[in-house]
Amino acid sequence: MRRVLTTLMILLVVLVAGLSALVLLVNPNDFRAYMVRQVEARSGYQLKLDGPLRWHVWPQLSILSGRMSLTAPGAAQPLVSADNMRLDVALFPLISHQLQVKQVMLKGAVIQLTPQTEAVRDAGAPVAPRENTLPDDPSDTGWSFDIGKLKVADSVLVFQHEHQEQVTIRNINLQMEQDAHHLASLEFSGRVNRDQRDLTLSLNANVNASDYPHQLTADIQQLNWQLTGADLPTQGVTGQGTLQAVWREEQKQLELDNLNLQANDSSLKGQASVTLEEKPKWVLNLQFDKLNLENLLPPLPASATDSDATQTGQSQAPVSRPVISSNLDQPDYNALRGFTADILLKANSLRWRGIDFTDVSSQMFNHNGLLVISELSGKMGAGSLSLPGTLDVRKDEASAEFQPRLDNVEIGTILNAFNYPISLTGQLTLAGDFSGTKIDADAFRREWQGQAHLDLKNSRMEGLNFQQLVQQAVERSSDVKAQDNYDSATRLDSFTTDLTLDNGQLTLDGMQGTSSLLSMTGEGKLDLVKETADTRFNVRVLSGWQGESKLIDFLKETPVPLTVYGKWQALNYRLEVDQLLRKHLQDEAKRRLSGWAERNKDSQDGKDVKKLLDKL
């Protein structure tokens, strides 16, 4: 046992002594010019190393450098710069004068993917062939150069495409290992903070760089992100997923296949691609199993979702992004001008503003500011809806036109979703044409125009019972009795009207409603901004009377004028029953006197009554 330990100690001493001698005999600065030449020969990039190179022995034999930079041919700024660089090298190749770099580590690096760091090709330079241009190890120098691993820690990536805004990714940690066939495994994490939003991103991927720079393929096996901040849900957006990405250099095209992503409780699959031309071209084909926009979009302002003043005061308004001064003069939806897109979206279920949709399908195309929505349809409960239209932002002022088609849709759900305090339910069928400048609920109330035909089945309007109002007024002014009715709502089997919207003023023409209890016609206006009404109806109560009389028969056949006006939540009404009954009594008295005068036309009294009736 003692001999074994002695032998091991001798070997250890020899190894340490040999390593120390090798380190002392080999000057790492001898590799400086070689590394610069090799980097330029293989890639054309200029490698600059500041300060002397020095050995670092434990725990890994390494060469340490000071500040370094890597600049593309003709570029104005370096592509990569770092405070220090570490090259982990293999020990035994040094014995035969070979520098085999096992890993390159950059700490505090700044990576700039901007127009200023792109290579500038000489106009007279020959075009390289498409095949892999990496040469074999040069044989005339007696040295070889091979990198198997790359590690980047606590670094920054600056990305900018053409004249767009810069995107900065901070806290980058990258670990990449590749084999002789340029098949690499990659681990990446970073954070983006912009416009009061914070995105944390991490991924694991297998990368195929065998045909780089012509083509780069990545199989992202695990992708995780968390997005928090302004204009987002309170809990933020957290997700994970997998996908495959291919970058084609000649076409400047990025393809994303086999997308399988989750964000909060929403999930999608599909494909996407973008060609980075002067104006990028997007092609999207996405399928959502579940799309819950309420967990992906910022919450509605408290004042719009809660009519209770106390609760509104206690609610916390969502944080909004700051308005960038350079964008103050930009028209709405200006970003649509900068790209073209062919988009196909489908969703098995979608939730938005408290409404649940199923079988949603959308097909749209954007051509540099002209967005054509050829299809936007889905099912809502037992009904269905379609909302095709266009949005044109090619001029200074945006212009939107939509042709909504609703079939058997519950109107109460829509009114609640857009915070209209109208207690109305029923199955709505609507066909219309509307236009405006901005697509949101508040702009629709205030600035849109259009016409539509509305058909409402089995409606119920809470707060006012037209039948009850008429019958109670008649009871107070005559001896006619009505059946007790404690319902506080007006029910109609069918209701139709033509409506016109003009900057917040909704005009209702040709209103007609029928049920087994009453029949009505009317017209009026609704102010969508002030939430007031001014409507006039002619109501015939067909049922609910007690007994039989000529007055009841008269009331069944004669419309009673009814005016409903005021705030939607505190409506007032005015009935003209007294005038109607007075006129009925006058007509009845004239009829009876006329009959008496006719029967006594030969008497002086009959003649006098006849003269009196002729004067009335």
Coordinates of C-alpha atoms in Angstrom, one line a residue:
M1 CA 0.0 0.0 0.0
R2 CA 2.9 2.3 0.9
R3 CA 4.5 1.6 -2.5
V4 CA 1.3 2.5 -4.3
L5 CA 0.9 5.8 -2.5
T6 CA 4.6 6.6 -3.1
T7 CA 4.2 5.9 -6.8
L8 CA 1.1 8.0 -7.1
M9 CA 2.8 10.9 -5.3
I10 CA 5.7 10.7 -7.7
L11 CA 3.4 10.7 -10.7
L12 CA 1.6 13.7 -9.2
V13 CA 4.8 15.6 -8.6
V14 CA 6.0 14.8 -12.1
L15 CA 2.7 15.9 -13.6
V16 CA 2.7 19.2 -11.7
A17 CA 6.3 19.8 -12.5
G18 CA 5.8 19.0 -16.2
L19 CA 2.7 21.3 -16.4
S20 CA 4.6 24.1 -14.6
A21 CA 7.5 23.7 -16.9
L22 CA 5.3 23.7 -20.0
V23 CA 3.5 26.8 -18.8
L24 CA 6.8 28.5 -18.1
L25 CA 8.4 27.5 -21.4
V26 CA 5.3 28.4 -23.6
N27 CA 4.5 32.1 -23.8
P28 CA 0.8 32.6 -24.6
N29 CA 1.6 35.8 -26.4
D30 CA 3.2 33.7 -29.1
F31 CA -0.3 32.8 -30.1
R32 CA -1.6 36.4 -30.4
A33 CA -0.6 36.9 -34.0
Y34 CA -1.6 33.4 -34.9
M35 CA -5.1 33.7 -33.5
V36 CA -5.6 37.1 -35.3
R37 CA -4.5 35.6 -38.6
Q38 CA -6.6 32.5 -38.3
V39 CA -9.8 34.4 -37.4
E40 CA -9.3 36.7 -40.4
A41 CA -8.4 33.8 -42.7
R42 CA -11.4 31.8 -41.7
S43 CA -14.1 34.5 -41.3
G44 CA -12.7 37.8 -42.5
Y45 CA -13.3 39.3 -39.1
Q46 CA -10.6 41.4 -37.4
L47 CA -9.8 40.2 -33.9
K48 CA -8.2 42.8 -31.5
L49 CA -6.7 41.8 -28.2
D50 CA -5.7 44.6 -25.7
G51 CA -3.0 43.9 -23.0
P52 CA -0.8 40.8 -22.6
L53 CA -2.0 37.2 -22.7
R54 CA -1.4 35.2 -19.5
W55 CA -1.8 31.7 -18.3
H56 CA -4.4 30.5 -15.8
V57 CA -3.7 27.0 -14.5
W58 CA -6.4 26.0 -12.0
P59 CA -9.0 24.5 -12.3
Q60 CA -8.6 24.6 -16.1
L61 CA -5.6 25.4 -18.2
S62 CA -6.6 28.7 -19.8
I63 CA -5.3 31.8 -21.6
L64 CA -6.6 35.0 -20.2
S65 CA -6.8 38.3 -22.2
G66 CA -7.8 41.8 -21.4
R67 CA -10.3 43.7 -23.4
M68 CA -11.1 42.2 -26.9
S69 CA -13.1 43.1 -29.9
L70 CA -14.2 41.4 -33.1
T71 CA -15.1 43.5 -36.1
A72 CA -16.6 42.5 -39.5
P73 CA -14.9 43.6 -42.7
G74 CA -15.6 47.2 -43.4
A75 CA -17.9 47.6 -40.4
A76 CA -17.9 50.9 -38.5
Q77 CA -18.3 49.3 -35.0
P78 CA -17.2 46.0 -33.6
L79 CA -19.6 43.1 -33.6
V80 CA -18.4 41.8 -30.3
S81 CA -16.5 43.5 -27.5
A82 CA -15.8 42.2 -24.0
D83 CA -14.0 43.2 -20.9
N84 CA -12.0 40.0 -20.8
M85 CA -11.8 36.7 -22.6
R86 CA -10.8 33.2 -21.4
L87 CA -9.6 30.5 -23.7
D88 CA -9.7 27.0 -22.2
V89 CA -7.0 25.0 -24.1
A90 CA -6.1 21.4 -24.2
L91 CA -2.8 20.5 -22.5
F92 CA -1.3 17.7 -24.6
P93 CA -1.6 19.4 -28.0
L94 CA 0.7 22.2 -26.6
I95 CA 3.5 19.6 -26.5
S96 CA 3.4 19.3 -30.3
H97 CA 2.9 23.0 -30.8
Q98 CA -0.9 22.9 -31.4
L99 CA -3.4 25.3 -29.9
Q100 CA -6.6 23.4 -29.4
V101 CA -9.2 25.7 -27.8
K102 CA -11.8 23.7 -25.9
Q103 CA -13.9 26.7 -24.8
V104 CA -14.1 30.4 -25.4
M105 CA -15.6 32.4 -22.5
L106 CA -16.6 36.0 -22.7
K107 CA -17.6 38.0 -19.6
G108 CA -19.2 41.4 -19.8
A109 CA -19.5 41.2 -23.5
V110 CA -21.5 43.6 -25.7
I111 CA -22.8 42.0 -28.9
Q112 CA -24.2 44.4 -31.5
L113 CA -26.3 43.2 -34.4
T114 CA -26.9 46.6 -36.0
P115 CA -26.4 48.1 -39.4
Q116 CA -23.1 49.7 -38.1
T117 CA -21.6 46.3 -37.3
E118 CA -22.6 44.6 -40.6
A119 CA -19.8 43.6 -43.0
V120 CA -19.4 45.9 -46.0
R121 CA -18.7 44.0 -49.1
D122 CA -16.3 45.4 -51.7
A123 CA -18.1 46.1 -54.9
G124 CA -15.3 44.4 -56.9
A125 CA -14.9 41.4 -54.6
P126 CA -15.7 38.0 -56.0
V127 CA -18.7 36.2 -54.6
A128 CA -18.0 33.1 -52.5
P129 CA -19.5 29.8 -53.6
R130 CA -22.4 28.5 -51.7
E131 CA -20.7 25.5 -50.3
N132 CA -19.1 25.6 -46.8
T133 CA -16.1 27.9 -47.0
L134 CA -14.4 26.7 -43.8
P135 CA -10.9 25.5 -44.9
D136 CA -9.0 22.6 -43.6
D137 CA -6.4 23.2 -41.0
P138 CA -3.5 25.0 -42.6
S139 CA -0.5 22.6 -43.0
D140 CA 2.2 25.2 -43.5
T141 CA 2.2 26.6 -40.0
G142 CA 2.3 23.5 -38.0
W143 CA -0.6 24.8 -35.8
S144 CA -4.3 23.9 -35.6
F145 CA -7.2 26.0 -34.3
D146 CA -10.4 24.4 -33.1
I147 CA -13.2 25.7 -30.8
G148 CA -15.6 23.2 -29.3
K149 CA -17.3 25.4 -26.6
L150 CA -18.5 29.0 -26.2
K151 CA -19.6 30.6 -23.0
V152 CA -20.9 34.1 -22.6
A153 CA -21.8 35.4 -19.1
D154 CA -23.4 38.7 -17.9
S155 CA -23.4 40.2 -21.3
V156 CA -25.5 42.5 -23.5
L157 CA -27.0 42.0 -27.0
V158 CA -28.1 45.0 -29.0
F159 CA -30.3 44.2 -32.0
Q160 CA -31.5 46.7 -34.7
H161 CA -32.9 46.0 -38.1
E162 CA -32.4 48.8 -40.7
H163 CA -33.9 52.1 -39.2
Q164 CA -36.0 50.5 -36.6
E165 CA -35.6 51.1 -32.8
Q166 CA -32.9 49.2 -31.0
V167 CA -33.7 46.2 -28.8
T168 CA -31.3 45.5 -25.9
I169 CA -31.1 42.1 -24.3
R170 CA -29.4 42.2 -20.9
N171 CA -28.1 39.6 -18.4
I172 CA -27.2 37.2 -21.2
N173 CA -25.8 33.9 -20.3
L174 CA -25.0 31.6 -23.1
Q175 CA -23.5 28.1 -23.1
M176 CA -22.8 26.4 -26.5
E177 CA -21.0 23.2 -27.4
Q178 CA -20.5 21.9 -30.9
D179 CA -18.9 18.9 -32.5
A180 CA -16.8 18.4 -35.6
H181 CA -19.9 18.5 -37.8
H182 CA -21.0 21.8 -36.4
L183 CA -23.9 20.3 -34.5
A184 CA -24.3 22.3 -31.3
S185 CA -26.3 22.2 -28.1
L186 CA -27.3 25.6 -26.8
E187 CA -28.5 27.1 -23.5
F188 CA -29.5 30.7 -23.4
S189 CA -31.1 33.2 -20.9
G190 CA -31.6 36.9 -21.0
R191 CA -33.8 39.8 -20.1
V192 CA -35.3 42.7 -22.1
N193 CA -36.6 45.8 -20.4
R194 CA -38.4 48.3 -22.7
D195 CA -41.3 50.7 -22.5
Q196 CA -42.0 49.7 -18.8
R197 CA -42.2 46.1 -19.8
D198 CA -39.8 43.3 -18.6
L199 CA -39.3 40.1 -20.5
T200 CA -37.3 37.2 -19.1
L201 CA -36.4 34.5 -21.6
S202 CA -34.6 31.2 -21.5
L203 CA -34.2 28.3 -23.9
N204 CA -32.5 25.0 -24.6
A205 CA -31.9 24.1 -28.3
N206 CA -30.0 21.9 -30.7
V207 CA -28.4 23.9 -33.5
N208 CA -27.2 22.7 -36.9
A209 CA -24.6 25.1 -38.3
S210 CA -23.1 22.8 -40.8
D211 CA -24.3 25.1 -43.7
Y212 CA -23.7 28.4 -41.9
P213 CA -23.8 31.2 -42.9
H214 CA -26.1 30.1 -45.7
Q215 CA -28.5 28.3 -43.4
L216 CA -28.9 27.9 -39.7
T217 CA -31.4 25.4 -38.1
A218 CA -32.4 25.3 -34.5
D219 CA -34.6 22.8 -32.7
I220 CA -35.8 24.6 -29.6
Q221 CA -36.7 21.9 -27.1
Q222 CA -37.6 24.1 -24.2
L223 CA -38.6 27.8 -24.3
N224 CA -39.7 29.7 -21.2
W225 CA -40.6 33.3 -20.8
Q226 CA -42.3 35.8 -18.4
L227 CA -43.6 39.2 -19.5
T228 CA -44.7 41.8 -17.0
G229 CA -45.3 45.5 -16.9
A230 CA -47.5 48.2 -18.5
D231 CA -50.4 47.3 -20.7
L232 CA -50.4 43.7 -19.5
P233 CA -52.5 41.7 -17.1
T234 CA -51.7 42.2 -13.4
Q235 CA -50.2 38.7 -13.2
G236 CA -48.2 39.2 -16.4
V237 CA -47.9 36.6 -19.2
T238 CA -46.0 33.4 -18.5
G239 CA -45.4 30.7 -21.0
Q240 CA -43.4 27.9 -22.4
G241 CA -43.2 25.8 -25.5
T242 CA -41.2 24.2 -28.3
L243 CA -40.6 25.0 -32.0
Q244 CA -38.2 24.6 -34.9
A245 CA -36.5 27.6 -36.5
V246 CA -34.6 27.9 -39.8
W247 CA -32.7 31.0 -41.0
R248 CA -31.9 31.3 -44.7
E249 CA -29.2 34.0 -45.3
E250 CA -29.6 34.5 -49.0
Q251 CA -33.4 35.0 -48.7
K252 CA -33.1 36.8 -45.3
Q253 CA -35.9 34.5 -44.3
L254 CA -36.8 33.0 -40.9
E255 CA -39.2 30.1 -40.7
L256 CA -40.8 28.8 -37.5
D257 CA -42.3 25.3 -37.7
N258 CA -44.1 23.0 -35.3
L259 CA -45.0 25.8 -33.0
N260 CA -46.4 24.5 -29.7
L261 CA -46.6 27.4 -27.3
Q262 CA -48.6 28.2 -24.1
A263 CA -49.2 31.7 -22.6
N264 CA -51.0 31.7 -19.3
D265 CA -54.0 29.5 -20.0
S266 CA -53.9 29.9 -23.8
S267 CA -52.2 27.6 -26.2
L268 CA -51.4 27.6 -29.9
K269 CA -49.9 25.5 -32.7
G270 CA -48.9 26.3 -36.2
Q271 CA -46.3 27.8 -38.5
A272 CA -44.9 31.3 -39.2
S273 CA -42.3 32.9 -41.5
V274 CA -40.9 36.3 -42.1
T275 CA -38.7 37.6 -44.9
L276 CA -36.6 40.6 -43.8
E277 CA -36.8 42.8 -46.8
E278 CA -37.1 46.6 -46.7
K279 CA -40.7 46.0 -45.6
P280 CA -40.9 42.5 -44.0
K281 CA -43.2 39.9 -45.3
W282 CA -45.0 37.8 -42.7
V283 CA -47.0 34.5 -43.3
L284 CA -48.8 33.2 -40.2
N285 CA -50.9 30.1 -39.9
L286 CA -51.9 29.6 -36.2
Q287 CA -54.4 27.4 -34.5
F288 CA -55.5 28.1 -30.9
D289 CA -57.0 25.3 -28.8
K290 CA -57.9 28.0 -26.3
L291 CA -57.4 31.7 -26.5
N292 CA -58.2 33.7 -23.4
L293 CA -57.6 37.3 -24.3
E294 CA -58.7 38.4 -20.8
N295 CA -55.5 36.9 -19.4
L296 CA -53.3 38.2 -22.2
L297 CA -54.6 41.8 -22.6
P298 CA -54.6 44.6 -19.9
P299 CA -57.7 44.8 -17.7
L300 CA -60.4 47.3 -18.6
P301 CA -60.4 50.6 -16.7
A302 CA -62.3 50.3 -13.4
S303 CA -64.7 53.1 -14.5
A304 CA -65.7 51.0 -17.6
T305 CA -66.4 47.8 -15.8
D306 CA -67.9 48.8 -12.5
S307 CA -70.8 51.3 -12.2
D308 CA -70.6 51.3 -8.4
A309 CA -68.8 54.4 -7.4
T310 CA -67.5 52.9 -4.2
Q311 CA -66.1 49.8 -5.9
T312 CA -64.7 52.0 -8.7
G313 CA -62.8 54.1 -6.3
Q314 CA -61.3 51.0 -4.7
S315 CA -60.2 49.5 -8.0
Q316 CA -56.6 50.0 -9.1
A317 CA -56.2 51.4 -12.7
P318 CA -53.9 49.4 -14.9
V319 CA -50.5 50.8 -15.7
S320 CA -50.1 52.2 -19.2
R321 CA -47.0 52.5 -21.3
P322 CA -45.6 56.1 -21.6
V323 CA -46.3 58.0 -24.8
I324 CA -43.0 58.3 -26.8
S325 CA -42.5 61.9 -27.9
S326 CA -41.3 60.8 -31.4
N327 CA -44.6 59.0 -32.0
L328 CA -46.9 61.8 -31.0
D329 CA -47.5 62.9 -34.6
Q330 CA -47.8 59.3 -36.0
P331 CA -51.3 58.2 -37.1
D332 CA -53.1 55.4 -35.4
Y333 CA -51.9 51.9 -36.5
N334 CA -48.9 53.4 -38.3
A335 CA -47.0 50.2 -37.7
L336 CA -49.2 48.5 -40.3
R337 CA -47.5 50.5 -43.0
G338 CA -44.1 48.8 -42.4
F339 CA -44.9 45.3 -43.5
T340 CA -47.1 42.9 -45.4
A341 CA -48.7 39.9 -43.9
D342 CA -50.9 36.9 -44.9
I343 CA -52.6 35.7 -41.7
L344 CA -54.8 32.7 -41.0
L345 CA -56.1 32.2 -37.5
K346 CA -58.4 29.6 -36.0
A347 CA -59.5 29.0 -32.4
N348 CA -61.5 26.3 -30.9
S349 CA -62.5 28.5 -28.0
L350 CA -61.9 32.2 -27.4
R351 CA -62.8 34.4 -24.5
W352 CA -63.0 38.2 -24.7
R353 CA -64.8 40.8 -22.6
G354 CA -66.6 38.1 -20.8
I355 CA -67.9 36.5 -24.0
D356 CA -67.2 32.9 -24.9
F357 CA -66.8 32.2 -28.6
T358 CA -66.2 28.8 -30.3
D359 CA -65.1 27.8 -33.8
V360 CA -63.5 31.1 -34.5
S361 CA -61.9 31.6 -37.9
S362 CA -60.1 34.6 -39.3
Q363 CA -58.3 35.3 -42.6
M364 CA -56.7 38.7 -43.2
F365 CA -54.1 40.3 -45.4
N366 CA -52.1 43.5 -44.7
H367 CA -50.4 45.2 -47.6
N368 CA -48.3 48.1 -46.3
G369 CA -51.1 49.7 -44.4
L370 CA -54.2 48.3 -46.0
L371 CA -55.6 45.5 -43.8
V372 CA -58.3 43.5 -45.4
I373 CA -60.2 41.1 -43.1
S374 CA -61.9 38.8 -45.5
E375 CA -63.2 36.5 -42.8
L376 CA -63.7 36.9 -39.1
S377 CA -66.4 34.6 -37.9
G378 CA -67.4 32.4 -35.0
K379 CA -70.2 31.0 -32.8
M380 CA -71.5 32.7 -29.7
G381 CA -73.8 30.5 -27.7
A382 CA -76.6 29.3 -29.9
G383 CA -75.9 32.1 -32.4
S384 CA -73.2 33.0 -34.8
L385 CA -71.5 36.2 -36.0
S386 CA -69.3 37.5 -38.9
L387 CA -67.3 40.7 -38.9
P388 CA -65.5 41.2 -42.2
G389 CA -64.0 44.6 -43.0
T390 CA -61.0 46.8 -43.9
L391 CA -58.7 49.1 -42.1
D392 CA -56.8 51.6 -44.3
V393 CA -53.9 53.5 -42.7
R394 CA -52.1 54.5 -45.8
K395 CA -53.2 58.2 -45.4
D396 CA -52.7 60.5 -42.4
E397 CA -56.1 59.5 -40.9
A398 CA -57.1 55.9 -40.5
S399 CA -60.3 54.6 -42.1
A400 CA -62.2 51.5 -41.0
E401 CA -65.2 49.9 -42.6
F402 CA -66.9 46.8 -41.3
Q403 CA -70.0 44.8 -42.2
P404 CA -71.2 43.0 -39.1
R405 CA -73.6 40.1 -39.5
L406 CA -75.2 38.6 -36.3
D407 CA -77.6 35.7 -36.3
N408 CA -79.5 34.7 -33.1
V409 CA -76.9 36.2 -30.7
E410 CA -77.9 37.1 -27.1
I411 CA -78.0 40.9 -27.0
G412 CA -77.7 41.1 -23.2
T413 CA -74.2 39.5 -23.4
I414 CA -73.0 42.1 -25.9
L415 CA -74.4 45.0 -23.9
N416 CA -72.7 43.8 -20.7
A417 CA -69.4 43.2 -22.6
F418 CA -69.3 46.8 -23.8
N419 CA -70.6 48.3 -20.5
Y420 CA -74.0 49.6 -21.8
P421 CA -76.3 50.0 -18.7
I422 CA -79.3 48.7 -20.6
S423 CA -81.3 45.8 -19.1
L424 CA -82.3 44.1 -22.3
T425 CA -82.2 40.5 -23.3
G426 CA -83.2 38.6 -26.4
Q427 CA -81.9 36.9 -29.6
L428 CA -80.4 39.5 -31.9
T429 CA -80.1 39.2 -35.7
L430 CA -78.4 42.2 -37.3
A431 CA -77.0 43.2 -40.7
G432 CA -75.3 46.5 -41.1
D433 CA -72.4 48.6 -42.5
F434 CA -70.4 50.9 -40.2
S435 CA -67.3 53.1 -40.6
G436 CA -65.0 55.0 -38.4
T437 CA -61.4 56.0 -37.8
K438 CA -60.3 54.0 -34.7
I439 CA -61.2 50.5 -33.7
D440 CA -62.2 50.4 -30.0
A441 CA -65.4 50.5 -28.0
D442 CA -65.2 54.2 -27.0
A443 CA -64.5 55.4 -30.5
F444 CA -67.5 53.4 -31.8
R445 CA -69.7 55.2 -29.3
R446 CA -68.5 58.6 -30.2
E447 CA -67.1 58.7 -33.8
W448 CA -68.5 55.9 -35.9
Q449 CA -71.3 56.1 -38.6
G450 CA -73.5 53.5 -40.2
Q451 CA -76.8 51.8 -40.8
A452 CA -78.2 48.4 -39.9
H453 CA -81.5 46.5 -39.7
L454 CA -82.2 44.8 -36.4
D455 CA -84.5 41.9 -35.5
L456 CA -84.9 40.9 -31.9
K457 CA -86.7 37.7 -30.8
N458 CA -88.1 36.9 -27.3
S459 CA -86.9 40.2 -25.9
R460 CA -87.3 41.4 -22.3
M461 CA -86.6 45.0 -21.2
E462 CA -86.4 45.4 -17.5
G463 CA -87.6 48.5 -15.7
L464 CA -90.7 49.5 -17.6
N465 CA -93.7 47.3 -18.3
F466 CA -95.6 49.0 -21.2
Q467 CA -98.7 46.9 -20.7
Q468 CA -98.8 47.7 -17.0
L469 CA -98.2 51.4 -17.5
V470 CA -101.1 51.7 -20.0
Q471 CA -103.6 49.6 -17.9
Q472 CA -102.8 51.4 -14.6
A473 CA -103.3 54.8 -16.3
V474 CA -106.6 53.6 -17.7
E475 CA -107.7 52.3 -14.3
R476 CA -107.0 55.7 -12.7
S477 CA -109.1 57.5 -15.3
S478 CA -112.1 55.2 -15.8
D479 CA -114.0 52.3 -14.2
V480 CA -112.2 49.7 -16.4
K481 CA -110.2 47.1 -14.5
A482 CA -107.1 45.2 -15.5
Q483 CA -105.7 41.9 -14.3
D484 CA -102.9 42.1 -11.7
N485 CA -99.5 42.1 -13.3
Y486 CA -96.5 42.3 -11.1
D487 CA -93.9 41.8 -13.9
S488 CA -91.6 44.9 -14.2
A489 CA -90.5 44.1 -17.7
T490 CA -91.8 44.5 -21.2
R491 CA -91.8 41.2 -23.2
L492 CA -92.0 41.0 -27.0
D493 CA -92.0 38.0 -29.2
S494 CA -90.5 40.0 -32.0
F495 CA -89.1 43.5 -32.4
T496 CA -87.7 45.1 -35.6
T497 CA -86.2 48.5 -36.4
D498 CA -83.8 50.3 -38.8
L499 CA -81.0 52.1 -37.0
T500 CA -78.7 54.8 -38.0
L501 CA -75.5 55.7 -36.1
D502 CA -74.0 59.1 -36.4
N503 CA -71.2 60.2 -34.0
G504 CA -72.8 58.9 -30.9
Q505 CA -76.4 59.5 -32.0
L506 CA -78.4 56.3 -32.6
T507 CA -81.6 56.9 -34.5
L508 CA -84.3 54.1 -34.4
D509 CA -86.8 54.3 -37.2
G510 CA -89.8 52.1 -38.0
M511 CA -89.8 50.3 -34.6
Q512 CA -92.4 47.5 -34.5
G513 CA -93.0 45.0 -31.7
T514 CA -95.6 42.4 -31.1
S515 CA -96.5 39.8 -28.4
S516 CA -99.7 38.1 -27.2
L517 CA -100.2 41.0 -24.8
L518 CA -99.4 44.1 -26.8
S519 CA -98.5 45.6 -30.1
M520 CA -96.4 48.7 -30.6
T521 CA -94.8 51.0 -33.1
G522 CA -92.4 53.9 -32.6
E523 CA -89.3 55.9 -33.3
G524 CA -86.6 57.7 -31.3
K525 CA -83.0 58.4 -30.5
L526 CA -80.4 57.1 -28.1
D527 CA -77.4 59.2 -27.1
L528 CA -74.6 56.6 -26.7
V529 CA -72.2 59.1 -25.0
K530 CA -74.6 60.7 -22.6
E531 CA -76.5 57.5 -22.2
T532 CA -79.9 59.1 -22.6
A533 CA -83.1 58.1 -24.6
D534 CA -85.8 60.1 -26.3
T535 CA -88.3 57.6 -27.8
R536 CA -92.0 57.7 -28.7
F537 CA -94.3 54.7 -29.0
N538 CA -97.8 53.9 -29.9
V539 CA -98.9 51.0 -27.7
R540 CA -102.0 48.8 -28.1
V541 CA -102.7 46.5 -25.1
L542 CA -104.3 43.4 -26.5
S543 CA -104.9 41.4 -23.4
G544 CA -105.0 41.6 -19.6
W545 CA -108.3 43.5 -19.3
Q546 CA -111.1 42.3 -16.9
G547 CA -114.6 42.0 -18.4
E548 CA -116.0 43.2 -21.6
S549 CA -117.0 46.6 -22.6
K550 CA -117.0 49.0 -25.6
L551 CA -114.2 51.0 -23.9
I552 CA -112.0 47.8 -23.6
D553 CA -112.7 47.1 -27.3
F554 CA -111.8 50.6 -28.1
L555 CA -108.5 50.4 -26.1
K556 CA -107.6 47.1 -27.8
E557 CA -107.9 48.8 -31.2
T558 CA -106.5 52.2 -30.3
P559 CA -102.8 53.0 -29.9
V560 CA -101.9 54.8 -26.7
P561 CA -99.1 57.4 -27.1
L562 CA -96.2 56.6 -24.8
T563 CA -93.0 58.7 -24.5
V564 CA -89.9 57.2 -22.8
Y565 CA -87.0 59.6 -22.1
G566 CA -84.1 60.4 -19.7
K567 CA -81.1 58.5 -18.5
W568 CA -81.0 54.8 -19.3
Q569 CA -80.7 53.9 -15.7
A570 CA -83.5 56.2 -14.5
L571 CA -86.0 56.4 -17.4
N572 CA -89.1 58.6 -17.3
Y573 CA -92.3 58.1 -19.2
R574 CA -95.3 60.2 -20.2
L575 CA -98.7 58.7 -21.2
E576 CA -101.5 60.4 -23.0
V577 CA -104.3 58.2 -21.6
D578 CA -106.5 61.0 -20.3
Q579 CA -106.6 62.8 -23.6
L580 CA -107.4 59.5 -25.3
L581 CA -110.2 58.7 -22.9
R582 CA -111.6 62.2 -23.1
K583 CA -111.7 62.0 -26.9
H584 CA -113.3 58.6 -26.7
L585 CA -116.1 60.0 -24.4
Q586 CA -116.6 62.9 -26.6
D587 CA -116.8 60.7 -29.7
E588 CA -119.2 58.4 -27.8
A589 CA -121.4 61.3 -26.7
K590 CA -121.5 62.8 -30.2
R591 CA -122.4 59.3 -31.6
R592 CA -125.3 59.0 -29.2
L593 CA -126.6 62.5 -29.7
S594 CA -126.3 62.1 -33.4
G595 CA -128.4 58.9 -33.1
W596 CA -131.0 60.7 -31.0
A597 CA -131.2 63.7 -33.3
E598 CA -131.6 61.3 -36.3
R599 CA -134.5 59.6 -34.5
N600 CA -136.1 63.0 -33.6
K601 CA -135.2 64.9 -36.8
D602 CA -138.9 66.2 -37.2
S603 CA -139.0 67.8 -33.7
Q604 CA -137.6 71.2 -32.9
D605 CA -135.3 69.6 -30.2
G606 CA -133.9 67.2 -32.8
K607 CA -133.2 70.0 -35.2
D608 CA -131.5 72.1 -32.5
V609 CA -129.2 69.1 -31.5
K610 CA -128.4 68.6 -35.1
K611 CA -127.3 72.2 -35.5
L612 CA -125.2 71.9 -32.4
L613 CA -123.4 68.8 -33.6
D614 CA -122.7 70.4 -36.9
K615 CA -120.9 73.2 -35.1
L616 CA -118.7 70.9 -33.0

